[in-house]
């Protein structure tokens, strides 16, 4: 859990963040090598492809999260954001991912997910799950969502807003265009 302010709570997958950061560092080293040693159209093509993979690692591993604030619930998935006022939230549960229910829809939040190992342990029922298992962490998030529903449903109003992750899509488009131009130029 990471707090942006005393009133907001931020939930995400720590293992995905660590993996994504490692991938970004390796990609940055690759880009640095291309910039220093390979200043040709082919180098531009390779550099743009490395940057595309870095962006995909960011979008797939680092970006997904769930933020609880007094105003609303913000679900940041890979390429979509959903801002849901507390008055519209009717419940939450966890299957393999966190699911937030409204009267009209169900939103999946990939920022809170279960590890398959923990799911198998729970199904078998043999060994007891550790206190820091993904299931117990997800249950904490569900409990916090239910707490926020009870506390802020009367104070929060508005419509559900879903929007695309524009900055990430724009950067992806620019990098793809650079790669295509570099492929034709070389």
Coordinates of C-alpha atoms in Angstrom, one line a residue:
X1 CA 0.0 0.0 0.0
X2 CA 1.3 3.4 -0.9
X3 CA -0.5 6.6 0.1
X4 CA -0.6 9.8 -2.1
X5 CA -2.3 11.7 0.7
X6 CA -3.6 10.9 4.1
X7 CA -7.0 10.2 2.5
X8 CA -6.1 8.1 -0.5
X9 CA -4.8 4.5 -0.7
X10 CA -2.9 3.1 -3.6
X11 CA -2.8 -0.7 -4.2
X12 CA -0.6 -2.5 -6.8
X13 CA 1.3 -5.6 -7.4
X14 CA 4.8 -5.2 -5.9
X15 CA 6.3 -8.1 -7.8
X16 CA 5.1 -6.7 -11.1
X17 CA 6.5 -3.3 -10.2
X18 CA 9.9 -4.8 -9.4
X19 CA 10.0 -6.9 -12.6
X20 CA 8.9 -3.9 -14.7
X21 CA 11.6 -1.7 -13.1
X22 CA 14.3 -4.3 -13.9
X23 CA 13.1 -4.5 -17.5
X24 CA 13.1 -0.7 -17.8
X25 CA 16.6 -0.4 -16.5
X26 CA 17.9 -3.1 -18.9
X27 CA 16.0 -1.3 -21.7
X28 CA 17.5 2.0 -20.7
X29 CA 21.0 0.5 -20.8
X30 CA 20.3 -0.9 -24.3
X31 CA 19.0 2.5 -25.5
X32 CA 22.1 4.2 -24.1
X33 CA 24.3 1.8 -26.0
X34 CA 22.4 2.4 -29.2
X35 CA 22.6 6.2 -28.7
X36 CA 26.4 6.1 -28.0
X37 CA 27.5 3.5 -30.5
X38 CA 25.0 3.1 -33.3
X39 CA 24.0 6.4 -34.9
X40 CA 22.5 5.2 -38.1
X41 CA 19.0 4.5 -39.4
X42 CA 19.3 0.9 -38.3
X43 CA 20.3 2.2 -34.8
X44 CA 17.2 4.4 -34.8
X45 CA 15.1 1.4 -35.8
X46 CA 16.6 -0.7 -33.0
X47 CA 16.3 2.1 -30.5
X48 CA 12.6 2.7 -31.3
X49 CA 11.9 -1.1 -31.0
X50 CA 13.7 -1.2 -27.6
X51 CA 11.6 1.9 -26.5
X52 CA 8.4 0.2 -27.6
X53 CA 9.2 -2.9 -25.5
X54 CA 10.0 -0.6 -22.6
X55 CA 6.7 1.1 -23.0
X56 CA 4.9 -2.3 -23.1
X57 CA 6.7 -3.3 -20.0
X58 CA 5.6 -0.1 -18.2
X59 CA 2.0 -0.6 -19.4
X60 CA 1.8 -4.3 -18.6
X61 CA 3.7 -4.4 -15.3
X62 CA 3.9 -0.9 -13.7
X63 CA 0.8 1.0 -14.7
X64 CA -2.0 -1.2 -13.3
X65 CA -3.2 -0.1 -9.8
X66 CA -6.2 0.7 -7.7
X67 CA -6.6 4.0 -5.9
X68 CA -9.2 4.6 -3.2
X69 CA -9.9 8.2 -2.4
X70 CA -12.9 9.9 -0.6
X71 CA -14.2 11.1 -4.0
X72 CA -14.0 7.9 -6.0
X73 CA -12.3 4.6 -6.9
X74 CA -9.8 4.8 -9.6
X75 CA -8.9 1.6 -11.5
X76 CA -5.9 1.9 -13.8
X77 CA -5.6 -1.1 -16.1
X78 CA -3.2 -1.6 -18.9
X79 CA -4.7 0.9 -21.4
X80 CA -7.9 2.0 -19.7
X81 CA -8.7 4.1 -16.6
X82 CA -12.1 3.8 -14.8
X83 CA -13.1 6.5 -12.2
X84 CA -16.1 5.2 -10.2
X85 CA -17.9 7.3 -7.6
X86 CA -18.5 5.5 -4.4
X87 CA -22.3 5.9 -4.8
X88 CA -22.1 3.7 -7.9
X89 CA -20.0 0.8 -6.3
X90 CA -22.2 -2.1 -5.2
X91 CA -19.5 -4.5 -4.2
X92 CA -16.1 -6.1 -4.8
X93 CA -14.7 -9.5 -4.9
X94 CA -11.6 -11.4 -6.1
X95 CA -11.4 -14.3 -8.5
X96 CA -8.0 -14.2 -10.2
X97 CA -8.2 -10.4 -10.3
X98 CA -10.1 -7.8 -8.2
X99 CA -13.6 -7.2 -9.5
X100 CA -15.5 -4.1 -8.7
X101 CA -19.3 -4.3 -9.2
X102 CA -21.7 -1.5 -10.1
X103 CA -25.4 -1.8 -11.0
X104 CA -24.7 -1.8 -14.7
X105 CA -21.2 -3.3 -15.0
X106 CA -18.3 -5.2 -13.5
X107 CA -14.8 -3.7 -13.7
X108 CA -11.7 -5.9 -13.5
X109 CA -8.7 -4.4 -11.8
X110 CA -5.4 -6.0 -12.9
X111 CA -3.5 -4.0 -10.2
X112 CA -4.7 -6.5 -7.5
X113 CA -4.2 -10.1 -8.6
X114 CA -3.9 -13.5 -7.1
X115 CA -0.8 -15.7 -7.5
X116 CA -1.7 -19.2 -8.9
X117 CA 0.3 -20.9 -6.2
X118 CA -1.9 -19.3 -3.5
X119 CA -5.0 -20.3 -5.4
X120 CA -3.9 -23.9 -5.6
X121 CA -3.1 -24.0 -1.9
X122 CA -6.5 -22.6 -1.1
X123 CA -8.2 -25.2 -3.3
X124 CA -6.3 -28.1 -1.9
X125 CA -6.8 -26.8 1.6
X126 CA -3.8 -28.7 3.0
X127 CA -1.2 -26.2 4.0
X128 CA -2.3 -22.9 5.6
X129 CA -1.7 -19.7 3.6
X130 CA 0.9 -17.3 4.9
X131 CA -0.3 -14.0 6.3
X132 CA 1.4 -12.2 3.4
X133 CA -0.1 -14.3 0.6
X134 CA -1.7 -12.7 -2.4
X135 CA -5.2 -13.9 -1.2
X136 CA -4.9 -12.2 2.2
X137 CA -3.6 -9.0 0.5
X138 CA -6.5 -9.1 -1.9
X139 CA -9.0 -9.6 0.9
X140 CA -7.6 -6.5 2.6
X141 CA -8.2 -4.5 -0.5
X142 CA -11.8 -5.9 -0.8
X143 CA -12.3 -4.9 2.9
X144 CA -11.0 -1.4 2.3
X145 CA -13.3 -1.0 -0.7
X146 CA -16.3 -2.1 1.4
X147 CA -15.2 0.3 4.1
X148 CA -14.9 3.2 1.7
X149 CA -18.3 2.2 0.2
X150 CA -20.0 2.5 3.6
X151 CA -18.1 5.7 4.5
X152 CA -18.2 7.7 1.3
X153 CA -21.3 6.5 -0.7
X154 CA -23.4 9.4 0.5
X155 CA -20.7 12.0 -0.1
X156 CA -19.6 10.9 -3.6
X157 CA -21.8 11.4 -6.6
X158 CA -21.3 11.5 -10.4
X159 CA -21.0 9.2 -13.3
X160 CA -18.6 6.5 -14.1
X161 CA -15.8 7.8 -16.3
X162 CA -13.8 5.4 -18.5
X163 CA -11.0 6.8 -20.6
X164 CA -8.1 5.5 -22.6
X165 CA -4.5 5.9 -21.4
X166 CA -3.8 8.7 -24.0
X167 CA -0.1 9.5 -23.1
X168 CA 0.9 5.9 -23.4
X169 CA -1.0 5.3 -26.6
X170 CA 0.4 8.5 -28.2
X171 CA 4.0 7.6 -27.2
X172 CA 3.4 4.1 -28.7
X173 CA 2.1 5.6 -31.9
X174 CA 5.1 8.0 -32.2
X175 CA 7.6 5.2 -31.6
X176 CA 5.9 2.9 -34.1
X177 CA 6.0 5.7 -36.7
X178 CA 9.7 6.3 -36.0
X179 CA 10.4 2.6 -36.4
X180 CA 8.5 2.5 -39.7
X181 CA 10.3 5.5 -41.1
X182 CA 13.7 4.2 -40.0
X183 CA 12.9 0.8 -41.6
X184 CA 12.2 2.6 -45.0
X185 CA 15.2 4.9 -44.7
X186 CA 17.8 2.3 -44.0

